[in-house]
Coordinates of C-alpha atoms in Angstrom, one line a residue:
Chain A
X1 CA 50.2 83.8 77.6
X2 CA 53.6 81.4 77.8
X3 CA 54.3 79.7 80.8
X4 CA 57.4 77.9 82.5
X5 CA 55.1 74.4 83.2
X6 CA 56.6 71.9 80.3
X7 CA 53.5 69.8 78.6
X8 CA 55.3 67.3 75.3
X9 CA 59.3 67.1 75.2
X10 CA 60.0 66.6 72.1
X11 CA 64.1 65.1 71.7
X12 CA 65.7 64.0 69.0
X13 CA 62.2 62.5 67.1
X14 CA 62.6 60.9 64.0
X15 CA 60.4 59.8 61.0
X16 CA 62.6 57.2 58.2
X17 CA 60.6 56.2 55.0
X18 CA 62.5 53.3 53.3
X19 CA 64.9 52.1 56.7
X20 CA 66.7 55.2 56.3
X21 CA 66.2 56.7 52.5
X22 CA 64.5 59.6 53.2
X23 CA 64.4 61.0 56.4
X24 CA 61.1 63.2 57.0
X25 CA 62.1 63.7 60.8
X26 CA 65.4 63.7 61.2
X27 CA 66.7 64.3 64.7
X28 CA 63.9 67.2 66.2
X29 CA 64.6 68.8 69.8
X30 CA 61.9 71.1 70.7
X31 CA 59.9 72.0 74.2
X32 CA 56.5 73.3 73.8
X33 CA 55.2 74.1 77.7
X34 CA 51.4 75.4 78.0
X35 CA 49.5 78.7 76.9
X36 CA 52.4 78.6 74.0
X37 CA 51.1 79.7 70.8
X38 CA 54.1 77.4 68.3
X39 CA 54.1 78.3 64.8
X40 CA 56.2 75.5 62.3
X41 CA 57.0 77.1 59.1
X42 CA 59.0 75.6 56.3
X43 CA 59.2 75.5 52.6
X44 CA 56.6 72.2 52.2
X45 CA 58.5 68.5 52.3
X46 CA 60.5 70.2 55.1
X47 CA 58.1 68.0 57.3
X48 CA 56.8 70.2 59.6
X49 CA 53.6 68.3 58.9
X50 CA 55.1 65.2 59.9
X51 CA 55.9 66.7 63.0
X52 CA 53.1 68.4 64.7
X53 CA 51.2 64.7 63.3
X54 CA 53.8 62.2 64.8
X55 CA 53.1 64.6 67.9
X56 CA 49.3 62.5 68.7
X57 CA 51.3 60.3 66.6
X58 CA 49.8 59.8 63.7
X59 CA 53.2 59.2 61.9
X60 CA 54.6 56.9 64.7
X61 CA 58.4 57.8 64.4
X62 CA 61.1 55.8 64.8
X63 CA 62.7 57.4 66.7
X64 CA 63.5 59.9 69.8
X65 CA 60.8 60.1 72.1
X66 CA 57.9 62.7 72.9
X67 CA 56.2 62.9 76.3
X68 CA 54.2 64.4 77.0
X69 CA 52.0 65.0 80.2
X70 CA 54.9 62.9 81.4
X71 CA 54.8 59.5 79.8
X72 CA 57.1 58.9 76.0
X73 CA 54.4 58.4 74.4
X74 CA 55.8 57.1 71.5
X75 CA 56.8 53.5 73.4
X76 CA 54.7 50.5 72.3
X77 CA 55.2 49.8 77.0
X78 CA 54.7 51.6 79.3
X79 CA 55.8 51.1 83.8
X80 CA 52.0 51.9 85.5
X81 CA 52.2 53.5 88.3
X82 CA 52.2 49.9 91.0
X83 CA 55.8 49.5 88.2
X84 CA 53.9 47.2 85.9
X85 CA 54.6 47.3 82.5
X86 CA 51.3 47.8 81.2
X87 CA 50.3 48.5 77.2
X88 CA 49.9 52.6 76.2
X89 CA 46.7 53.3 76.3
X90 CA 47.5 56.5 72.2
X91 CA 43.4 56.4 73.0
X92 CA 43.6 58.6 75.8
X93 CA 46.4 61.0 75.1
X94 CA 44.6 62.1 72.0
X95 CA 42.1 63.1 74.0
X96 CA 44.3 65.3 75.5
X97 CA 45.1 66.6 72.3
X98 CA 42.2 68.5 69.9
X99 CA 43.9 68.2 65.7
X100 CA 42.6 70.0 63.0
X101 CA 43.5 69.2 59.6
X102 CA 43.7 70.5 56.4
X103 CA 41.1 69.1 54.9
X104 CA 38.5 69.6 57.7
X105 CA 37.8 65.8 57.6
X106 CA 34.4 66.4 59.0
X107 CA 32.1 63.3 59.1
X108 CA 29.9 63.8 55.4
X109 CA 27.6 61.6 56.9
X110 CA 26.0 63.6 60.3
X111 CA 25.7 66.4 61.1
X112 CA 27.2 68.9 62.7
X113 CA 26.1 69.0 65.8
X114 CA 26.3 65.0 65.6
X115 CA 30.3 65.7 64.4
X116 CA 30.2 67.7 67.7
X117 CA 28.8 65.8 70.1
X118 CA 29.6 62.1 68.9
X119 CA 33.3 61.8 70.4
X120 CA 32.0 63.0 74.1
X121 CA 29.1 60.9 74.3
X122 CA 31.5 57.3 73.2
X123 CA 34.6 58.0 74.3
X124 CA 33.8 60.5 77.6
X125 CA 30.4 58.7 78.3
X126 CA 29.2 62.5 78.5
X127 CA 24.9 62.4 78.4
X128 CA 23.3 63.9 74.8
X129 CA 21.6 66.6 76.4
X130 CA 25.4 68.0 77.9
X131 CA 26.6 66.6 74.3
X132 CA 24.7 69.3 73.0
X133 CA 24.1 72.1 74.7
X134 CA 27.9 72.9 74.8
X135 CA 27.9 71.5 71.9
X136 CA 25.9 74.4 71.0
X137 CA 27.0 77.4 73.0
X138 CA 30.2 76.9 71.1
X139 CA 28.8 77.1 68.3
X140 CA 27.2 80.6 69.5
X141 CA 30.5 81.0 70.5
X142 CA 32.1 80.4 66.3
X143 CA 28.5 82.1 65.8
X144 CA 27.0 78.7 63.9
X145 CA 24.8 77.9 66.2
X146 CA 22.1 78.1 63.0
X147 CA 23.9 75.8 61.1
X148 CA 23.7 72.6 64.1
X149 CA 20.5 70.0 61.9
X150 CA 23.1 70.8 58.1
X151 CA 24.8 68.3 56.6
X152 CA 29.3 68.8 56.2
X153 CA 28.0 69.6 52.2
X154 CA 26.1 72.1 53.3
X155 CA 29.0 74.4 54.5
X156 CA 31.6 76.5 52.4
X157 CA 34.5 75.6 53.6
X158 CA 35.9 78.5 56.4
X159 CA 32.5 77.1 57.8
X160 CA 33.4 72.9 58.0
X161 CA 37.1 74.6 59.5
X162 CA 35.1 76.5 62.5
X163 CA 33.3 73.4 63.2
X164 CA 35.8 71.5 63.1
X165 CA 38.0 74.0 65.7
X166 CA 35.2 73.3 67.5
X167 CA 34.5 70.5 67.3
X168 CA 37.9 69.1 68.7
X169 CA 37.3 71.5 72.1
X170 CA 33.9 69.3 72.5
X171 CA 37.0 66.8 74.1
X172 CA 38.3 69.7 75.7
X173 CA 42.0 69.7 75.4
X174 CA 45.6 70.6 76.4
X175 CA 46.1 71.5 73.5
X176 CA 45.3 71.9 69.7
X177 CA 47.9 71.1 66.7
X178 CA 47.1 71.7 63.2
X179 CA 47.3 71.2 60.3
X180 CA 48.1 73.4 58.4
X181 CA 44.2 74.4 58.7
X182 CA 43.8 77.3 56.6
X183 CA 45.6 76.0 53.5
X184 CA 42.4 74.3 51.7
X185 CA 40.1 77.4 52.4
X186 CA 39.6 79.7 49.5
X187 CA 41.4 83.4 50.0
X188 CA 37.8 85.1 52.2
X189 CA 37.2 82.9 54.4
X190 CA 40.4 82.0 55.4
X191 CA 40.3 85.9 57.7
X192 CA 36.9 83.9 60.1
X193 CA 39.6 80.8 60.8
X194 CA 42.5 83.0 62.0
X195 CA 39.9 84.9 63.6
X196 CA 38.9 81.7 65.2
X197 CA 42.8 80.7 66.5
X198 CA 43.5 83.6 67.2
X199 CA 40.5 83.8 70.3
X200 CA 41.9 80.6 71.4
X201 CA 45.3 81.6 71.4
X202 CA 43.8 84.7 73.6
X203 CA 42.3 82.3 76.3
X204 CA 45.6 80.9 77.1
X205 CA 44.9 77.8 75.1
X206 CA 48.3 75.5 74.1
X207 CA 48.7 75.2 70.9
X208 CA 51.2 74.6 67.7
X209 CA 50.7 75.7 64.5
X210 CA 51.4 75.0 61.2
X211 CA 51.0 76.7 58.4
X212 CA 51.8 80.2 55.8
X213 CA 50.0 82.3 57.0
X214 CA 52.9 84.7 58.2
X215 CA 51.1 86.7 59.4
X216 CA 49.3 85.1 61.1
X217 CA 53.1 83.6 63.2
X218 CA 54.3 86.9 63.6
X219 CA 50.5 89.1 65.5
X220 CA 49.9 85.4 67.5
X221 CA 52.9 83.0 68.2
X222 CA 54.8 83.8 71.5
X223 CA 58.0 81.3 69.0
X224 CA 58.7 80.4 65.6
X225 CA 59.8 77.0 64.2
X226 CA 61.4 77.1 61.3
X227 CA 62.0 73.7 59.4
X228 CA 63.5 72.1 56.4
X229 CA 64.9 69.2 55.1
X230 CA 63.1 67.3 58.1
X231 CA 65.6 69.3 60.8
X232 CA 64.4 72.8 63.4
X233 CA 67.2 74.5 62.3
X234 CA 66.1 77.9 64.0
X235 CA 63.6 78.4 66.9
X236 CA 62.5 82.5 68.2
X237 CA 60.3 84.9 68.8
X238 CA 58.9 86.4 66.1
X239 CA 60.5 90.2 66.0
X240 CA 63.5 87.8 66.3
X241 CA 63.1 85.3 63.9
X242 CA 61.5 87.1 61.0
X243 CA 63.6 90.8 61.4
X244 CA 66.5 89.0 61.7
X245 CA 66.9 85.5 60.9
X246 CA 70.0 83.7 60.7
X247 CA 69.9 80.9 58.8
X248 CA 70.5 81.1 55.0
X249 CA 68.1 78.7 54.5
X250 CA 66.1 80.5 56.8
X251 CA 67.2 83.7 54.5
X252 CA 66.4 82.7 51.9
X253 CA 63.0 81.4 53.0
X254 CA 62.1 84.1 54.0
X255 CA 61.9 86.7 50.9
X256 CA 60.1 84.3 48.9
X257 CA 57.2 84.7 51.6
X258 CA 57.5 87.7 53.0
Chain B
X1 CA 16.8 24.4 8.9
X2 CA 13.7 26.0 6.9
X3 CA 12.6 27.9 9.4
X4 CA 14.6 29.0 12.6
X5 CA 11.8 29.5 14.7
X6 CA 8.7 27.4 13.9
X7 CA 5.0 28.7 15.8
X8 CA 3.9 25.5 17.0
X9 CA 6.8 24.3 18.3
X10 CA 5.4 26.9 21.0
X11 CA 2.6 24.8 20.9
X12 CA 4.3 21.8 20.9
X13 CA 6.2 22.4 24.4
X14 CA 3.7 24.4 26.6
X15 CA 2.2 20.8 28.5
X16 CA 6.3 21.4 29.9
X17 CA 5.2 24.8 31.4
X18 CA 5.2 23.4 35.4
X19 CA 8.8 22.3 34.0
X20 CA 9.3 26.3 33.4
X21 CA 7.6 27.2 36.5
X22 CA 9.8 24.8 38.9
X23 CA 13.1 25.7 37.3
X24 CA 11.7 29.0 38.0
X25 CA 10.9 28.8 41.4
X26 CA 14.7 26.8 42.1
X27 CA 16.9 29.5 40.5
X28 CA 14.9 32.3 42.4
X29 CA 16.3 30.3 45.6
X30 CA 18.9 28.8 45.0
X31 CA 20.0 32.7 43.7
X32 CA 18.5 34.1 47.7
X33 CA 20.7 31.2 49.2
X34 CA 23.9 31.8 48.2
X35 CA 23.7 35.5 48.3
X36 CA 22.9 35.5 52.4
X37 CA 25.8 32.6 52.5
X38 CA 28.6 34.6 50.2
X39 CA 27.3 37.7 51.9
X40 CA 28.2 36.3 55.4
X41 CA 31.0 34.8 54.3
X42 CA 32.2 37.5 53.0
X43 CA 31.8 38.9 56.8
X44 CA 34.3 37.0 57.5
X45 CA 36.4 36.8 54.8
X46 CA 36.8 40.9 54.6
X47 CA 37.3 41.6 58.6
X48 CA 39.9 38.4 58.0
X49 CA 41.7 40.5 55.2
X50 CA 40.7 43.5 57.5
X51 CA 41.7 42.4 60.8
X52 CA 45.2 43.8 62.4
X53 CA 46.4 40.2 64.2
X54 CA 50.0 40.6 64.1
X55 CA 50.9 37.9 66.7
X56 CA 54.7 38.2 66.3
X57 CA 54.3 41.6 66.8
X58 CA 56.5 41.4 69.8
X59 CA 59.4 40.7 67.2
X60 CA 59.1 44.3 65.5
X61 CA 59.7 46.3 68.6
X62 CA 63.2 46.4 70.7
X63 CA 63.7 45.6 74.2
X64 CA 62.9 49.0 74.7
X65 CA 59.5 49.0 73.6
X66 CA 60.7 51.2 70.8
X67 CA 59.8 50.0 66.9
X68 CA 62.6 48.2 64.6
X69 CA 63.4 50.0 61.7
X70 CA 63.6 47.4 58.8
X71 CA 65.4 44.1 59.4
X72 CA 63.7 40.8 58.6
X73 CA 62.6 40.2 62.9
X74 CA 60.6 43.7 61.4
X75 CA 58.8 41.8 58.1
X76 CA 57.6 38.6 60.4
X77 CA 56.3 41.5 62.9
X78 CA 53.8 42.6 59.9
X79 CA 52.2 38.7 59.6
X80 CA 48.2 38.5 59.7
X81 CA 47.9 35.1 59.2
X82 CA 44.2 34.9 59.6
X83 CA 45.0 38.3 56.1
X84 CA 46.2 35.9 54.3
X85 CA 44.3 32.5 55.6
X86 CA 41.2 34.9 53.6
X87 CA 43.0 36.4 50.8
X88 CA 44.1 33.4 48.7
X89 CA 41.0 31.8 49.8
X90 CA 39.7 35.2 47.5
X91 CA 42.0 34.5 45.5
X92 CA 42.1 31.2 44.5
X93 CA 38.4 31.9 43.9
X94 CA 38.9 34.4 42.2
X95 CA 40.6 32.8 39.8
X96 CA 39.4 29.1 39.1
X97 CA 36.2 28.9 37.8
X98 CA 32.6 28.5 38.5
X99 CA 32.4 24.7 37.0
X100 CA 35.0 23.2 38.1
X101 CA 34.6 24.3 42.0
X102 CA 30.8 23.4 41.2
X103 CA 32.5 20.2 40.0
X104 CA 34.7 20.2 42.8
X105 CA 31.8 21.0 45.9
X106 CA 29.7 18.4 44.5
X107 CA 32.4 15.1 43.5
X108 CA 34.5 15.7 45.6
X109 CA 33.1 17.5 48.8
X110 CA 30.2 16.4 48.7
X111 CA 30.3 12.5 46.6
X112 CA 33.3 11.0 48.3
X113 CA 33.9 13.1 51.2
X114 CA 30.4 14.1 53.3
X115 CA 26.7 12.2 52.4
X116 CA 23.7 14.0 51.6
X117 CA 21.1 12.6 53.5
X118 CA 18.8 12.0 50.1
X119 CA 15.0 13.8 49.5
X120 CA 12.9 16.2 47.8
X121 CA 11.2 19.3 49.7
X122 CA 8.9 21.8 48.3
X123 CA 8.0 18.2 46.2
X124 CA 10.3 19.2 43.2
X125 CA 13.9 20.9 45.4
X126 CA 16.1 17.9 45.1
X127 CA 18.5 18.6 48.0
X128 CA 21.5 16.0 47.7
X129 CA 22.0 17.8 44.0
X130 CA 19.5 22.0 45.3
X131 CA 23.1 21.8 48.7
X132 CA 26.6 21.3 46.6
X133 CA 25.5 24.2 44.6
X134 CA 24.2 26.8 46.6
X135 CA 27.3 25.9 48.6
X136 CA 29.4 26.7 46.1
X137 CA 27.7 29.8 44.0
X138 CA 27.5 30.6 48.2
X139 CA 31.7 29.6 48.0
X140 CA 32.9 31.8 45.1
X141 CA 30.3 34.8 45.4
X142 CA 31.5 34.8 48.8
X143 CA 35.0 35.4 47.0
X144 CA 33.9 38.1 45.3
X145 CA 31.2 39.7 47.3
X146 CA 34.4 40.3 50.3
X147 CA 36.6 42.5 47.9
X148 CA 33.5 45.0 47.7
X149 CA 33.6 44.9 51.3
X150 CA 36.8 44.7 51.8
X151 CA 37.3 48.2 48.7
X152 CA 34.2 49.9 50.0
X153 CA 35.9 50.0 53.2
X154 CA 39.1 50.6 52.4
X155 CA 37.3 53.9 49.7
X156 CA 36.3 55.4 53.0
X157 CA 39.2 58.3 53.2
X158 CA 42.7 57.2 55.7
X159 CA 41.5 62.1 57.5
X160 CA 38.1 60.3 58.0
X161 CA 39.8 58.0 60.1
X162 CA 42.6 60.4 61.6
X163 CA 40.0 62.6 62.2
X164 CA 38.2 60.3 64.9
X165 CA 41.7 58.5 66.2
X166 CA 42.4 62.3 66.9
X167 CA 39.3 62.7 68.6
X168 CA 40.6 59.7 71.0
X169 CA 37.5 57.5 69.6
X170 CA 39.1 53.5 69.8
X171 CA 39.5 51.2 66.1
X172 CA 36.6 50.3 67.3
X173 CA 34.4 52.9 67.5
X174 CA 36.3 54.6 64.4
X175 CA 34.9 51.3 62.4
X176 CA 31.3 51.2 64.4
X177 CA 30.8 55.3 64.0
X178 CA 32.8 56.4 61.0
X179 CA 34.3 54.0 58.5
X180 CA 30.8 51.7 58.4
X181 CA 27.8 53.8 58.0
X182 CA 30.4 55.1 54.7
X183 CA 30.5 52.0 53.1
X184 CA 27.9 50.8 53.5
X185 CA 26.5 53.5 51.5
X186 CA 28.7 53.1 49.1
X187 CA 28.4 48.8 48.5
X188 CA 25.0 48.6 48.4
X189 CA 23.9 48.7 45.0
X190 CA 27.5 47.0 44.0
X191 CA 25.7 43.7 46.4
X192 CA 22.3 43.8 44.7
X193 CA 24.3 44.1 41.7
X194 CA 26.1 40.4 42.7
X195 CA 23.1 39.1 42.7
X196 CA 22.3 40.0 39.8
X197 CA 24.9 37.8 38.3
X198 CA 24.4 35.5 40.4
X199 CA 20.3 34.6 39.2
X200 CA 22.4 34.2 36.1
X201 CA 25.1 32.6 37.0
X202 CA 23.4 29.9 38.7
X203 CA 22.6 28.0 35.5
X204 CA 25.9 26.4 36.0
X205 CA 24.7 24.6 38.9
X206 CA 21.8 22.2 35.6
X207 CA 26.0 20.7 34.9
X208 CA 25.4 18.5 38.9
X209 CA 21.6 18.4 37.9
X210 CA 19.3 20.8 39.5
X211 CA 17.1 21.8 38.5
X212 CA 17.3 25.0 37.1
X213 CA 16.1 26.7 34.6
X214 CA 18.7 25.3 32.8
X215 CA 18.0 21.5 34.0
X216 CA 13.9 22.5 32.0
X217 CA 15.1 23.1 28.9
X218 CA 17.5 20.8 28.6
X219 CA 15.1 17.9 30.5
X220 CA 12.1 19.3 27.6
X221 CA 14.9 18.8 24.5
X222 CA 15.3 14.8 25.5
X223 CA 10.7 14.5 25.9
X224 CA 10.1 16.5 22.1
X225 CA 13.7 17.4 19.8
X226 CA 13.5 20.6 20.3
X227 CA 15.9 23.4 21.7
X228 CA 15.5 26.8 20.0
X229 CA 11.7 27.4 21.6
X230 CA 13.3 26.1 25.3
X231 CA 16.4 28.3 25.6
X232 CA 13.7 31.4 24.0
X233 CA 11.7 31.1 27.1
X234 CA 14.6 30.3 29.5
X235 CA 16.3 33.2 27.9
X236 CA 13.0 35.7 28.9
X237 CA 12.6 34.5 32.3
X238 CA 16.2 34.7 32.5
X239 CA 15.8 38.2 31.4
X240 CA 12.1 39.0 33.5
X241 CA 13.7 38.1 36.4
X242 CA 17.3 40.4 35.5
X243 CA 15.9 43.4 34.2
X244 CA 13.5 44.5 37.4
X245 CA 16.0 43.4 39.6
X246 CA 18.9 45.9 38.3
X247 CA 16.3 48.1 37.4
X248 CA 15.0 47.8 41.2
X249 CA 18.6 48.6 42.0
X250 CA 19.3 52.0 39.8
X251 CA 16.9 53.5 41.2
X252 CA 17.8 53.0 44.2
X253 CA 21.3 53.9 44.2
X254 CA 19.5 57.4 42.7
X255 CA 17.8 57.6 45.5
X256 CA 20.8 57.9 48.1
X257 CA 22.6 60.0 45.8
X258 CA 20.8 62.1 45.7
X259 CA 20.8 62.0 50.1
X260 CA 24.5 63.6 49.0
X261 CA 22.6 66.6 48.2
X262 CA 24.8 67.4 45.7

């Protein structure tokens, strides 16, 4: 499904803590094309989550650039159409990037339906009726339309994560970012979440997925990035990367996880 | 000294019943006004403490508009004057005795700087003494309530903010729809607790001549040379005010946690 239409262009991205003593990201360069399913793998502490969270600026990078839809979103100010420097409206860009977290982060004081309709109604000023209709349609797709009135605390982990995915879809994002979406789930619930993600990928959604699910990477990903120590060490198609790993760190990593 | 408590002494202080009743009314009114002032002040202070007001932020970015990596300019750019003022206020008020604060307000501010009109309201409350007492206690509880509100807001998991912001909500929308509703539920019991504390703490205003329950005790002692029995009456009144209040709070706390369905 991958195209040649470049959606996100990451150049030499750096994230330092303590004035460079800790390098969470040490010059990562990657391109994400429309329709891509990019899977990021690597040992813990390798910076893959930081990389993902930097893409919608939940982490503010120390250096480098992220060009999303033609705009470098790492800069505080951008030149607008008239050539004047204006403040970058990061909220506008975040609307186009859905994000799914390891710990779901559903709003516990709101029902499932309210969780989903809140942002479209407040941010996009969608009428309530339309938002609820859309939400129910999405809930039906993930088989949870009967839980619309429930609170997050009443759901299982897998159900919560499926809700989190459709909540992000409510904003009709151009790219979905998944930050270890199955890591906090009981093993028997991993499948139901991966199924939703697979379906999304089939529909052509651009996805960046940080995960430890190697099976998912192999089956769904069209490109796999291997990160270690804040660096992007290898990038390839899943078949190549898993069967003929070149970097010794990757060979070592794969020998442990596969 | 043959008897610690003498029954006939209660009969002797019985004529001073209205003093105690008036004192109780003063104490309750004092506590209510204090909480009202304190709460408004606390809202303002906690907003200041949590504000993201960085007037020197422009120093922290380079010409390209990118964040500097450390350095003195980056440090200056992170200075938040609003938060600094609020934090200083809270720390000073929390680190000095209430008695000192009450005296400074009464003798200092309203003794030397501002002259209050002298009049009596409800027939027995002297405004020029009552008002400084309320101001001093209100300022004090404002500092404590500020910390309650701030910690309540900060206790909400950072993931909530991340989820809201990643959906494109602004900082204000996140605060209004996500953080505040959850924070209020967490801090309501603590605020109600502060009310109980204030009822008891208000006894200190008797030192500046507010005619509360303790002042009634003192008046009775002056007139009859009896001290233990009026103190017992005062103890009973304070207990009757505070105990039901805290029981009521506990009831609401239980009811609210039932909503969690945990």
